[in-house]
Structure formats: C-alpha cells, structure tokens
Amino acid sequence: MPTPSRNEQGTIAVLDVGKTNVKLNAVTADGVVLETLSIPNPVLPGPPWRHHDLGATGEWVFSGIGQLCRRHPLSTFVASGHGSGGVLVGDSPESGDGTALPMIDYEQSPPDAIRTGYAPLSGSFFDRGSATMHAATHQARQLYWMQEREPEAFSRARWYLGLPQYWAWRLSGVATSEASLLGAQSHLWNVAERHFAPIVAARGWGRLMPPFADAWQNLGQVRADLARRHGLPQELRILAGAHDSSLNHYRYHAAGLHEFTVISTGTWIVGFSGQTSIDKLEENRGMTLNSDVFGNPLGGVLTMGGREFSLVAGPGQPSDPVPEQIVRRLIAGRTMALPSFGDDNGLFPGSAGQGRISGPKPETAMERKAVALVYCALLTAECIEALGAGSLVVLDGSFLGDPLYARLVAALLPDRQVRFNLDAYGVASGAALLAGQHSRRRPAPLSLAEASDVASLTAAISDYATEWRARARQPAEPVFH
C-alpha cells in the first residue's frame, strides 16, 4: 500500500498547551510546521483557587482552527499538553467550558492541610512515577484538593481528563484516558505495572476515569455545532492526543531511531530513554518513570536547567553567543558553578538553594553567561549519564541557540554519539506524526547535525568536569556571616 501523499493526508492542526503559552500550529503530515498562532495561557485568581481561563482559551482555539483551515487543508486535530494539567468536567462539552470545577494552576502551593493529607495516600515511587514535587504539580494532588475543598461540585463531576484529552473532548464529545499523559508524574498511573495507583480506588476516583485510547486513535469528527459556529471542516477528525515530552520522544521514534536518549532543553532539562532499566531510577536524583505513547516505560530525568541558567547568568545577559575563548579561560581558571541555585534539588539531593560560584568570579555579563552555559552542559551530561543506556544522544530545545552548547555536551561525553536537532518544534512535529501512525511506510524525515571540533574541547574540559562532578556531589560548605 503506498504512503498517502501530503495532500491526501491533509494538514494537521496541533494544539500545544504549555504552562506559559498556548500554541496552535498547522503542520504537514511529515512534521513540518507551516504556521503558528500563539497566546499567553491565561490564569485567573480564585476563588476557589488560581485557575486557567479555559473559556477564553477555548474561544481562541476554535476560532484559531477556523483561521488555519482557511489557509491550510486541515484534515486532523490533535492536542499535546504538559503533565501537570488535568480538568474535571461535567457531562457535556457544550455547557460553557465543560468544567465541573476550575482547572488548578499547578504553580500555586496547596493549603497545608492538603499537603499533609495527601502525602500518606500517594503510594510508592512506581505508583507516583516521581518524587513528590513542588506546589500542585501532580494531578492526583490536584484531585485531592478539589475533592476536599469542593466535595459537592466534585461529586457531580463526570470525567477527569488530561489536558490533551480535555481538548479532544471539547471538540469531539468523546472522553478518553491516555497512557503517556497519565504516565507523566500524575501520581494516578503505575506505568511499570500498567494500572491505576492505589489512591484512585481509595478516593473513589475510578468512576471519573474514562476508557483508554491510543494517542493516535480517531475519536470521530468535530462536533457539528462547533463546525457551524467557527467554520471548521465538518469532516475534521479528532485524535486522542498525548503528553508533550512523550510526543517529542515519539518524533524521533517515528524517524526510525533506535536505542536513543533524547534531551530537551528549556525551563526544564528533560531526558528520556526507553532503554533505562527501571531499577536504575533514583527518586532522590530527579529521575522519573514516564510512559511513551505506546504505554511502554520511559526512564526519565528532570532538572530545572533553564531556571539554573538564568540564576547563574543573572540579569542583562548578552544576546550574542558565548565565545569559545572565554569558556576556555574560565575552565583553565577553574571558575565553576556548583548546584543548585533554585529551589529544586535536581540530580543533587539537598542542594536546593546552595548554589555558588567557585574559583575566580566572572567579571562581565558575558563571563557570567559563559559560566552558566558550561554549568548547564555539565547538568545535561549528568542527566544522560544517569539514564545510562544507549550510545546515541539527541539534543533539542532552546539551549541549542548557543552553538557552543552542543559542542560542550559532546566534549563531556566522548564515548557517545551526540547529535542535535535545530528544529524548535519537536512536540508539534511529534503530535502531527501521530496522524500517520498506521499509514507510515517509511521513517519520517529528520535532519540531525553533529558537533564539530569536539576533541580539543574534550581535552580542555575533561579534568575540570571530573573535579566539578566530585564537588557537586559534596554537601555545600556552610556560609558564615
């Protein structure tokens, strides 16, 4: 059977819901982004808690699909979303924004009573898939908060949906669960054993969990009233959707890569490997157990690299790339940033808030940026070494905006094949490629670059990196005033 042409498959509308921004993309069937619309992800104050404005976002999404379909032959809609987003809904997607209670903004801290009441219910590491993280990060803790704070409204709810599945429901009227979203530190799904975590039965949440669907499953056509109101194609098919980082991983799987580790960079450095044995996952070192879109375990690691970079580089950092000669001078002088500057331990237990600059202090804004870049390359290498398996490493994300980043990571990992992808739309591409999961007869196109002139950097940084690793693992020295 021949592979359908781009015109036969049409163009895919991909909704990418991040914590800060919401993007709507028109993407070709082979993952090329043609157009992107974007708005900030709106948040409203309580009561009952700070929450996302799904009503306003919905009107923007539906009208945006209408705009895109007038410029592109849209055939399919699919959503991606972050793993800390879930929505408790009622019976009908036609009733306002469909919610039974407002969607919690996960960056707010729950009341003390919610934190202390939730902790003993959260289960084992494999039930959670991660350590218990800051604020209201985990969907199970959000559900517990809703049930404790608003029991009557909670009792009237019909479904609990992950973010991508919420938007699929709004468009199709079909409610589903999906493995990669539930397997993204939701604390609701045991990825290793493929069943719900004990808290689901203990709190009576099983009735809220709809049947599972594959991420690429066609849930049906867009609801007729939405199509009429916003001028959408009546035959627009709606897919179930998936977790954003899992879709980025799928993007490389669809391109035919095997036994690879993918590292995505931004606010978080996120690493995934399907070859990491689950018994190597260390809860206290920022390691996670995620799910790929097929429901299989993905060893993961998380550290707030982008936040660390900003704290080390400081305000007013220059926009120009970091010159290699500055990096070499700082390395030779043993100027190094030691973890961790933010409130997250990352890979170094007990390091939160203990970050410091050792050795001669950087004197200029560019030197501070250079120290930050080397530091984040070291953090990236630590993430890769923690995941272990697989000789091929693929880097993508915002850190690649500085050409020296990929070279530094490659220099720190001389026994690995380090490649990088300058395409900044891995999530959107991966989501669009879901539409061809059953029809794809050859690997999706992918262009990866290789860092150049790495050997000389390896020679310069090898001893420095060894010293940094030893010192990063030591408790911070007390500071006396």
mmCIF file with all atom_site columns, C-alpha atoms in Angstrom, residues 34-137:
data_model
loop_
_atom_site.group_PDB
_atom_site.id
_atom_site.type_symbol
_atom_site.label_atom_id
_atom_site.label_alt_id
_atom_site.label_comp_id
_atom_site.label_asym_id
_atom_site.label_entity_id
_atom_site.label_seq_id
_atom_site.pdbx_PDB_ins_code
_atom_site.Cartn_x
_atom_site.Cartn_y
_atom_site.Cartn_z
_atom_site.occupancy
_atom_site.B_iso_or_equiv
_atom_site.pdbx_formal_charge
_atom_site.auth_seq_id
_atom_site.auth_comp_id
_atom_site.auth_asym_id
_atom_site.auth_atom_id
_atom_site.pdbx_PDB_model_num
ATOM 1   C CA . LEU A 1 34  ? 3.768   25.756 8.370  1.00 0.00 ? 34  LEU A CA 1
ATOM 2   C CA . GLU A 1 35  ? 2.184   28.357 10.637 1.00 0.00 ? 35  GLU A CA 1
ATOM 3   C CA . THR A 1 36  ? 1.865   29.022 14.363 1.00 0.00 ? 36  THR A CA 1
ATOM 4   C CA . LEU A 1 37  ? -0.651  31.089 16.321 1.00 0.00 ? 37  LEU A CA 1
ATOM 5   C CA . SER A 1 38  ? 0.137   31.782 19.977 1.00 0.00 ? 38  SER A CA 1
ATOM 6   C CA . ILE A 1 39  ? -1.321  33.421 23.082 1.00 0.00 ? 39  ILE A CA 1
ATOM 7   C CA . PRO A 1 40  ? -0.281  33.531 26.747 1.00 0.00 ? 40  PRO A CA 1
ATOM 8   C CA . ASN A 1 41  ? -2.021  30.847 28.787 1.00 0.00 ? 41  ASN A CA 1
ATOM 9   C CA . PRO A 1 42  ? -4.453  32.946 30.830 1.00 0.00 ? 42  PRO A CA 1
ATOM 10  C CA . VAL A 1 43  ? -4.762  32.428 34.592 1.00 0.00 ? 43  VAL A CA 1
ATOM 11  C CA . LEU A 1 44  ? -7.493  33.855 36.827 1.00 0.00 ? 44  LEU A CA 1
ATOM 12  C CA . PRO A 1 45  ? -7.372  34.404 40.609 1.00 0.00 ? 45  PRO A CA 1
ATOM 13  C CA . GLY A 1 46  ? -9.535  32.368 42.980 1.00 0.00 ? 46  GLY A CA 1
ATOM 14  C CA . PRO A 1 47  ? -11.849 31.510 44.480 1.00 0.00 ? 47  PRO A CA 1
ATOM 15  C CA . PRO A 1 48  ? -11.658 28.603 44.896 1.00 0.00 ? 48  PRO A CA 1
ATOM 16  C CA . TRP A 1 49  ? -8.015  28.584 43.686 1.00 0.00 ? 49  TRP A CA 1
ATOM 17  C CA . ARG A 1 50  ? -5.938  30.210 40.972 1.00 0.00 ? 50  ARG A CA 1
ATOM 18  C CA . HIS A 1 51  ? -7.106  28.625 37.735 1.00 0.00 ? 51  HIS A CA 1
ATOM 19  C CA . HIS A 1 52  ? -6.749  28.648 33.966 1.00 0.00 ? 52  HIS A CA 1
ATOM 20  C CA . ASP A 1 53  ? -9.334  30.528 31.895 1.00 0.00 ? 53  ASP A CA 1
ATOM 21  C CA . LEU A 1 54  ? -10.470 27.622 29.741 1.00 0.00 ? 54  LEU A CA 1
ATOM 22  C CA . GLY A 1 55  ? -13.455 29.544 28.441 1.00 0.00 ? 55  GLY A CA 1
ATOM 23  C CA . ALA A 1 56  ? -11.340 32.263 26.874 1.00 0.00 ? 56  ALA A CA 1
ATOM 24  C CA . THR A 1 57  ? -8.763  29.756 25.668 1.00 0.00 ? 57  THR A CA 1
ATOM 25  C CA . GLY A 1 58  ? -11.486 27.646 24.075 1.00 0.00 ? 58  GLY A CA 1
ATOM 26  C CA . GLU A 1 59  ? -12.860 30.541 22.039 1.00 0.00 ? 59  GLU A CA 1
ATOM 27  C CA . TRP A 1 60  ? -9.333  31.323 20.852 1.00 0.00 ? 60  TRP A CA 1
ATOM 28  C CA . VAL A 1 61  ? -8.653  27.670 19.962 1.00 0.00 ? 61  VAL A CA 1
ATOM 29  C CA . PHE A 1 62  ? -11.854 27.203 17.992 1.00 0.00 ? 62  PHE A CA 1
ATOM 30  C CA . SER A 1 63  ? -11.580 30.482 16.119 1.00 0.00 ? 63  SER A CA 1
ATOM 31  C CA . GLY A 1 64  ? -7.872  29.769 15.501 1.00 0.00 ? 64  GLY A CA 1
ATOM 32  C CA . ILE A 1 65  ? -8.678  26.419 13.892 1.00 0.00 ? 65  ILE A CA 1
ATOM 33  C CA . GLY A 1 66  ? -11.174 28.304 11.746 1.00 0.00 ? 66  GLY A CA 1
ATOM 34  C CA . GLN A 1 67  ? -8.459  30.745 10.669 1.00 0.00 ? 67  GLN A CA 1
ATOM 35  C CA . LEU A 1 68  ? -5.988  27.977 9.884  1.00 0.00 ? 68  LEU A CA 1
ATOM 36  C CA . CYS A 1 69  ? -8.469  25.952 7.871  1.00 0.00 ? 69  CYS A CA 1
ATOM 37  C CA . ARG A 1 70  ? -8.965  28.909 5.545  1.00 0.00 ? 70  ARG A CA 1
ATOM 38  C CA . ARG A 1 71  ? -5.231  28.853 4.759  1.00 0.00 ? 71  ARG A CA 1
ATOM 39  C CA . HIS A 1 72  ? -4.432  25.126 5.006  1.00 0.00 ? 72  HIS A CA 1
ATOM 40  C CA . PRO A 1 73  ? -6.299  21.908 4.073  1.00 0.00 ? 73  PRO A CA 1
ATOM 41  C CA . LEU A 1 74  ? -6.875  20.754 7.661  1.00 0.00 ? 74  LEU A CA 1
ATOM 42  C CA . SER A 1 75  ? -7.857  17.111 7.976  1.00 0.00 ? 75  SER A CA 1
ATOM 43  C CA . THR A 1 76  ? -6.998  16.305 11.598 1.00 0.00 ? 76  THR A CA 1
ATOM 44  C CA . PHE A 1 77  ? -6.777  17.904 15.037 1.00 0.00 ? 77  PHE A CA 1
ATOM 45  C CA . VAL A 1 78  ? -4.531  16.647 17.846 1.00 0.00 ? 78  VAL A CA 1
ATOM 46  C CA . ALA A 1 79  ? -3.538  18.222 21.164 1.00 0.00 ? 79  ALA A CA 1
ATOM 47  C CA . SER A 1 80  ? -0.463  17.947 23.349 1.00 0.00 ? 80  SER A CA 1
ATOM 48  C CA . GLY A 1 81  ? -0.133  19.160 26.919 1.00 0.00 ? 81  GLY A CA 1
ATOM 49  C CA . HIS A 1 82  ? 2.135   19.242 29.946 1.00 0.00 ? 82  HIS A CA 1
ATOM 50  C CA . GLY A 1 83  ? 1.885   16.502 32.542 1.00 0.00 ? 83  GLY A CA 1
ATOM 51  C CA . SER A 1 84  ? 0.674   18.713 35.390 1.00 0.00 ? 84  SER A CA 1
ATOM 52  C CA . GLY A 1 85  ? -2.567  19.624 33.640 1.00 0.00 ? 85  GLY A CA 1
ATOM 53  C CA . GLY A 1 86  ? -5.893  17.902 34.142 1.00 0.00 ? 86  GLY A CA 1
ATOM 54  C CA . VAL A 1 87  ? -9.520  19.023 34.033 1.00 0.00 ? 87  VAL A CA 1
ATOM 55  C CA . LEU A 1 88  ? -12.534 17.807 35.999 1.00 0.00 ? 88  LEU A CA 1
ATOM 56  C CA . VAL A 1 89  ? -15.546 18.038 33.696 1.00 0.00 ? 89  VAL A CA 1
ATOM 57  C CA . GLY A 1 90  ? -19.274 17.523 33.707 1.00 0.00 ? 90  GLY A CA 1
ATOM 58  C CA . ASP A 1 91  ? -21.477 15.593 31.307 1.00 0.00 ? 91  ASP A CA 1
ATOM 59  C CA . SER A 1 92  ? -21.400 17.898 28.303 1.00 0.00 ? 92  SER A CA 1
ATOM 60  C CA . PRO A 1 93  ? -18.702 19.758 26.353 1.00 0.00 ? 93  PRO A CA 1
ATOM 61  C CA . GLU A 1 94  ? -21.458 22.074 25.138 1.00 0.00 ? 94  GLU A CA 1
ATOM 62  C CA . SER A 1 95  ? -22.000 23.607 28.585 1.00 0.00 ? 95  SER A CA 1
ATOM 63  C CA . GLY A 1 96  ? -19.654 26.597 28.812 1.00 0.00 ? 96  GLY A CA 1
ATOM 64  C CA . ASP A 1 97  ? -16.086 25.344 29.147 1.00 0.00 ? 97  ASP A CA 1
ATOM 65  C CA . GLY A 1 98  ? -17.405 21.966 30.273 1.00 0.00 ? 98  GLY A CA 1
ATOM 66  C CA . THR A 1 99  ? -15.716 22.051 33.668 1.00 0.00 ? 99  THR A CA 1
ATOM 67  C CA . ALA A 1 100 ? -17.171 20.793 36.929 1.00 0.00 ? 100 ALA A CA 1
ATOM 68  C CA . LEU A 1 101 ? -14.528 22.776 38.833 1.00 0.00 ? 101 LEU A CA 1
ATOM 69  C CA . PRO A 1 102 ? -11.902 25.241 37.574 1.00 0.00 ? 102 PRO A CA 1
ATOM 70  C CA . MET A 1 103 ? -8.582  23.820 36.341 1.00 0.00 ? 103 MET A CA 1
ATOM 71  C CA . ILE A 1 104 ? -5.942  24.368 39.043 1.00 0.00 ? 104 ILE A CA 1
ATOM 72  C CA . ASP A 1 105 ? -2.846  26.388 38.172 1.00 0.00 ? 105 ASP A CA 1
ATOM 73  C CA . TYR A 1 106 ? -0.212  23.910 39.329 1.00 0.00 ? 106 TYR A CA 1
ATOM 74  C CA . GLU A 1 107 ? 2.338   26.549 40.346 1.00 0.00 ? 107 GLU A CA 1
ATOM 75  C CA . GLN A 1 108 ? 0.359   27.584 43.428 1.00 0.00 ? 108 GLN A CA 1
ATOM 76  C CA . SER A 1 109 ? 1.008   25.849 46.707 1.00 0.00 ? 109 SER A CA 1
ATOM 77  C CA . PRO A 1 110 ? -1.911  23.907 48.167 1.00 0.00 ? 110 PRO A CA 1
ATOM 78  C CA . PRO A 1 111 ? -3.009  24.588 51.742 1.00 0.00 ? 111 PRO A CA 1
ATOM 79  C CA . ASP A 1 112 ? -1.008  22.820 54.453 1.00 0.00 ? 112 ASP A CA 1
ATOM 80  C CA . ALA A 1 113 ? -3.924  20.507 55.218 1.00 0.00 ? 113 ALA A CA 1
ATOM 81  C CA . ILE A 1 114 ? -3.974  19.332 51.593 1.00 0.00 ? 114 ILE A CA 1
ATOM 82  C CA . ARG A 1 115 ? -0.237  18.646 51.552 1.00 0.00 ? 115 ARG A CA 1
ATOM 83  C CA . THR A 1 116 ? -0.236  16.712 54.810 1.00 0.00 ? 116 THR A CA 1
ATOM 84  C CA . GLY A 1 117 ? -3.422  14.801 53.982 1.00 0.00 ? 117 GLY A CA 1
ATOM 85  C CA . TYR A 1 118 ? -2.205  13.823 50.531 1.00 0.00 ? 118 TYR A CA 1
ATOM 86  C CA . ALA A 1 119 ? 1.270   12.572 51.442 1.00 0.00 ? 119 ALA A CA 1
ATOM 87  C CA . PRO A 1 120 ? 0.308   9.213  53.026 1.00 0.00 ? 120 PRO A CA 1
ATOM 88  C CA . LEU A 1 121 ? -2.055  8.431  50.136 1.00 0.00 ? 121 LEU A CA 1
ATOM 89  C CA . SER A 1 122 ? 0.417   8.956  47.315 1.00 0.00 ? 122 SER A CA 1
ATOM 90  C CA . GLY A 1 123 ? 1.782   5.413  47.173 1.00 0.00 ? 123 GLY A CA 1
ATOM 91  C CA . SER A 1 124 ? 5.176   4.021  46.153 1.00 0.00 ? 124 SER A CA 1
ATOM 92  C CA . PHE A 1 125 ? 7.670   5.546  43.736 1.00 0.00 ? 125 PHE A CA 1
ATOM 93  C CA . PHE A 1 126 ? 6.253   3.421  40.897 1.00 0.00 ? 126 PHE A CA 1
ATOM 94  C CA . ASP A 1 127 ? 2.689   4.480  41.794 1.00 0.00 ? 127 ASP A CA 1
ATOM 95  C CA . ARG A 1 128 ? 3.814   8.095  41.531 1.00 0.00 ? 128 ARG A CA 1
ATOM 96  C CA . GLY A 1 129 ? 6.457   7.875  38.824 1.00 0.00 ? 129 GLY A CA 1
ATOM 97  C CA . SER A 1 130 ? 8.473   10.593 40.548 1.00 0.00 ? 130 SER A CA 1
ATOM 98  C CA . ALA A 1 131 ? 9.322   12.178 43.837 1.00 0.00 ? 131 ALA A CA 1
ATOM 99  C CA . THR A 1 132 ? 6.611   14.463 45.184 1.00 0.00 ? 132 THR A CA 1
ATOM 100 C CA . MET A 1 133 ? 7.451   17.783 43.583 1.00 0.00 ? 133 MET A CA 1
ATOM 101 C CA . HIS A 1 134 ? 6.719   21.404 44.395 1.00 0.00 ? 134 HIS A CA 1
ATOM 102 C CA . ALA A 1 135 ? 3.371   23.205 44.638 1.00 0.00 ? 135 ALA A CA 1
ATOM 103 C CA . ALA A 1 136 ? 0.409   21.444 42.980 1.00 0.00 ? 136 ALA A CA 1
ATOM 104 C CA . THR A 1 137 ? 2.473   19.737 40.274 1.00 0.00 ? 137 THR A CA 1
#
